[in-house]
Amino acid sequence: MSLPIALLAGVTGYLIGAVSFSRLLLRIRAPGVDISQIQHTVQSSGVIFESRSTGATAVRFQLGNRYGCLVAILDMHKALVPTLLFKLWKPDASYYLITASLAVIGHN
């Protein structure tokens, strides 16, 4: 295993994982809306659901189911694509595991 390629795999996975599709999509579709403050009244109970999450569920509450699903799919693919590329580029080495692991860490 080559250290420079391992570093490239790690940095690539982390940086791509750190992209927040929920913030990007909300900025494009609903500029000025604060995604980190959600208050939603639960039907037939009167209970108010509050969240400070910035993920697909927050987008779903702000923009609807279609955009929430889109963000979830984009979040999955941001780890899948670079991992697959490293697996295809260097199939005999485990660089793809480094990429996948750091994509998850970058996402979190």
PDB file of C-alpha atoms in Angstrom:
ATOM      1  CA  MET A   1       0.000   0.000   0.000  1.00  0.00           C
ATOM      2  CA  SER A   2       1.338   3.385  -0.996  1.00  0.00           C
ATOM      3  CA  LEU A   3       1.181   6.146   1.621  1.00  0.00           C
ATOM      4  CA  PRO A   4       0.547   8.996  -0.896  1.00  0.00           C
ATOM      5  CA  ILE A   5      -2.369   7.097  -2.454  1.00  0.00           C
ATOM      6  CA  ALA A   6      -3.732   6.239   0.999  1.00  0.00           C
ATOM      7  CA  LEU A   7      -3.588   9.920   1.949  1.00  0.00           C
ATOM      8  CA  LEU A   8      -5.298  10.851  -1.322  1.00  0.00           C
ATOM      9  CA  ALA A   9      -8.020   8.283  -0.639  1.00  0.00           C
ATOM     10  CA  GLY A  10      -8.536   9.597   2.890  1.00  0.00           C
ATOM     11  CA  VAL A  11      -8.596  13.266   1.972  1.00  0.00           C
ATOM     12  CA  THR A  12     -10.895  12.614  -0.993  1.00  0.00           C
ATOM     13  CA  GLY A  13     -13.338  10.620   1.108  1.00  0.00           C
ATOM     14  CA  TYR A  14     -13.351  13.150   3.932  1.00  0.00           C
ATOM     15  CA  LEU A  15     -13.799  16.222   1.741  1.00  0.00           C
ATOM     16  CA  ILE A  16     -16.539  14.688  -0.388  1.00  0.00           C
ATOM     17  CA  GLY A  17     -18.243  13.359   2.736  1.00  0.00           C
ATOM     18  CA  ALA A  18     -18.191  16.833   4.276  1.00  0.00           C
ATOM     19  CA  VAL A  19     -20.350  18.294   1.499  1.00  0.00           C
ATOM     20  CA  SER A  20     -23.774  19.084   2.985  1.00  0.00           C
ATOM     21  CA  PHE A  21     -26.348  18.450   0.277  1.00  0.00           C
ATOM     22  CA  SER A  22     -29.143  19.440   2.639  1.00  0.00           C
ATOM     23  CA  ARG A  23     -27.689  22.924   3.080  1.00  0.00           C
ATOM     24  CA  LEU A  24     -26.897  23.270  -0.633  1.00  0.00           C
ATOM     25  CA  LEU A  25     -30.355  22.196  -1.756  1.00  0.00           C
ATOM     26  CA  LEU A  26     -32.108  24.379   0.786  1.00  0.00           C
ATOM     27  CA  ARG A  27     -29.974  27.364  -0.186  1.00  0.00           C
ATOM     28  CA  ILE A  28     -30.982  26.856  -3.843  1.00  0.00           C
ATOM     29  CA  ARG A  29     -34.695  26.046  -3.348  1.00  0.00           C
ATOM     30  CA  ALA A  30     -35.506  28.186  -0.289  1.00  0.00           C
ATOM     31  CA  PRO A  31     -32.901  30.893   0.311  1.00  0.00           C
ATOM     32  CA  GLY A  32     -33.126  32.514   3.708  1.00  0.00           C
ATOM     33  CA  VAL A  33     -34.678  29.498   5.454  1.00  0.00           C
ATOM     34  CA  ASP A  34     -32.715  28.331   8.491  1.00  0.00           C
ATOM     35  CA  ILE A  35     -32.459  24.558   8.239  1.00  0.00           C
ATOM     36  CA  SER A  36     -31.075  24.155  11.748  1.00  0.00           C
ATOM     37  CA  GLN A  37     -34.314  25.300  13.430  1.00  0.00           C
ATOM     38  CA  ILE A  38     -37.287  23.044  12.695  1.00  0.00           C
ATOM     39  CA  GLN A  39     -40.602  23.208  14.481  1.00  0.00           C
ATOM     40  CA  HIS A  40     -43.328  20.948  13.155  1.00  0.00           C
ATOM     41  CA  THR A  41     -46.705  20.242  14.757  1.00  0.00           C
ATOM     42  CA  VAL A  42     -47.498  16.528  14.790  1.00  0.00           C
ATOM     43  CA  GLN A  43     -50.977  15.905  13.350  1.00  0.00           C
ATOM     44  CA  SER A  44     -53.802  14.937  15.709  1.00  0.00           C
ATOM     45  CA  SER A  45     -51.658  15.278  18.823  1.00  0.00           C
ATOM     46  CA  GLY A  46     -50.742  18.941  19.103  1.00  0.00           C
ATOM     47  CA  VAL A  47     -47.180  17.969  20.016  1.00  0.00           C
ATOM     48  CA  ILE A  48     -44.498  20.188  18.520  1.00  0.00           C
ATOM     49  CA  PHE A  49     -41.514  18.361  17.048  1.00  0.00           C
ATOM     50  CA  GLU A  50     -38.330  20.429  17.349  1.00  0.00           C
ATOM     51  CA  SER A  51     -35.011  19.549  15.752  1.00  0.00           C
ATOM     52  CA  ARG A  52     -31.660  21.130  15.112  1.00  0.00           C
ATOM     53  CA  SER A  53     -30.678  18.469  12.575  1.00  0.00           C
ATOM     54  CA  THR A  54     -29.474  19.478   9.131  1.00  0.00           C
ATOM     55  CA  GLY A  55     -30.079  16.225   7.266  1.00  0.00           C
ATOM     56  CA  ALA A  56     -32.604  14.763   4.883  1.00  0.00           C
ATOM     57  CA  THR A  57     -35.375  14.837   7.492  1.00  0.00           C
ATOM     58  CA  ALA A  58     -34.910  18.571   7.975  1.00  0.00           C
ATOM     59  CA  VAL A  59     -35.128  19.109   4.223  1.00  0.00           C
ATOM     60  CA  ARG A  60     -38.242  16.942   4.134  1.00  0.00           C
ATOM     61  CA  PHE A  61     -39.934  19.141   6.720  1.00  0.00           C
ATOM     62  CA  GLN A  62     -38.900  22.330   4.925  1.00  0.00           C
ATOM     63  CA  LEU A  63     -39.379  21.377   1.256  1.00  0.00           C
ATOM     64  CA  GLY A  64     -41.322  18.113   1.161  1.00  0.00           C
ATOM     65  CA  ASN A  65     -40.785  14.394   0.698  1.00  0.00           C
ATOM     66  CA  ARG A  66     -39.322  14.617  -2.803  1.00  0.00           C
ATOM     67  CA  TYR A  67     -36.436  16.848  -1.737  1.00  0.00           C
ATOM     68  CA  GLY A  68     -35.872  14.892   1.472  1.00  0.00           C
ATOM     69  CA  CYS A  69     -35.461  11.699  -0.563  1.00  0.00           C
ATOM     70  CA  LEU A  70     -33.180  13.509  -3.009  1.00  0.00           C
ATOM     71  CA  VAL A  71     -30.885  14.612  -0.182  1.00  0.00           C
ATOM     72  CA  ALA A  72     -30.812  11.088   1.264  1.00  0.00           C
ATOM     73  CA  ILE A  73     -29.859   9.628  -2.131  1.00  0.00           C
ATOM     74  CA  LEU A  74     -27.191  12.286  -2.707  1.00  0.00           C
ATOM     75  CA  ASP A  75     -25.757  11.622   0.761  1.00  0.00           C
ATOM     76  CA  MET A  76     -25.469   7.916  -0.014  1.00  0.00           C
ATOM     77  CA  HIS A  77     -23.850   8.537  -3.377  1.00  0.00           C
ATOM     78  CA  LYS A  78     -21.261  10.946  -2.036  1.00  0.00           C
ATOM     79  CA  ALA A  79     -19.653   7.989  -0.273  1.00  0.00           C
ATOM     80  CA  LEU A  80     -20.428   5.414  -2.947  1.00  0.00           C
ATOM     81  CA  VAL A  81     -18.904   7.208  -5.951  1.00  0.00           C
ATOM     82  CA  PRO A  82     -15.381   7.925  -4.628  1.00  0.00           C
ATOM     83  CA  THR A  83     -15.264   4.501  -2.965  1.00  0.00           C
ATOM     84  CA  LEU A  84     -16.183   2.807  -6.225  1.00  0.00           C
ATOM     85  CA  LEU A  85     -13.636   4.884  -8.148  1.00  0.00           C
ATOM     86  CA  PHE A  86     -10.822   3.857  -5.812  1.00  0.00           C
ATOM     87  CA  LYS A  87     -11.974   0.224  -5.970  1.00  0.00           C
ATOM     88  CA  LEU A  88     -11.875   0.336  -9.782  1.00  0.00           C
ATOM     89  CA  TRP A  89      -8.551   2.205  -9.882  1.00  0.00           C
ATOM     90  CA  LYS A  90      -6.680   0.023  -7.375  1.00  0.00           C
ATOM     91  CA  PRO A  91      -8.690  -3.220  -7.013  1.00  0.00           C
ATOM     92  CA  ASP A  92      -5.918  -5.149  -5.253  1.00  0.00           C
ATOM     93  CA  ALA A  93      -5.414  -2.627  -2.446  1.00  0.00           C
ATOM     94  CA  SER A  94      -7.829  -1.526   0.262  1.00  0.00           C
ATOM     95  CA  TYR A  95      -7.801   2.193  -0.536  1.00  0.00           C
ATOM     96  CA  TYR A  96     -11.541   2.056  -1.072  1.00  0.00           C
ATOM     97  CA  LEU A  97     -12.020   1.168   2.609  1.00  0.00           C
ATOM     98  CA  ILE A  98     -10.095   4.266   3.646  1.00  0.00           C
ATOM     99  CA  THR A  99     -12.199   6.370   1.287  1.00  0.00           C
ATOM    100  CA  ALA A 100     -15.478   4.921   2.539  1.00  0.00           C
ATOM    101  CA  SER A 101     -14.544   5.251   6.214  1.00  0.00           C
ATOM    102  CA  LEU A 102     -13.449   8.845   5.938  1.00  0.00           C
ATOM    103  CA  ALA A 103     -16.496   9.728   3.793  1.00  0.00           C
ATOM    104  CA  VAL A 104     -18.683   8.625   6.702  1.00  0.00           C
ATOM    105  CA  ILE A 105     -16.543  10.593   9.171  1.00  0.00           C
ATOM    106  CA  GLY A 106     -16.664  13.658   6.921  1.00  0.00           C
ATOM    107  CA  HIS A 107     -20.427  13.349   6.638  1.00  0.00           C
ATOM    108  CA  ASN A 108     -20.828  13.225  10.398  1.00  0.00           C
TER     109      ASN A 108
END
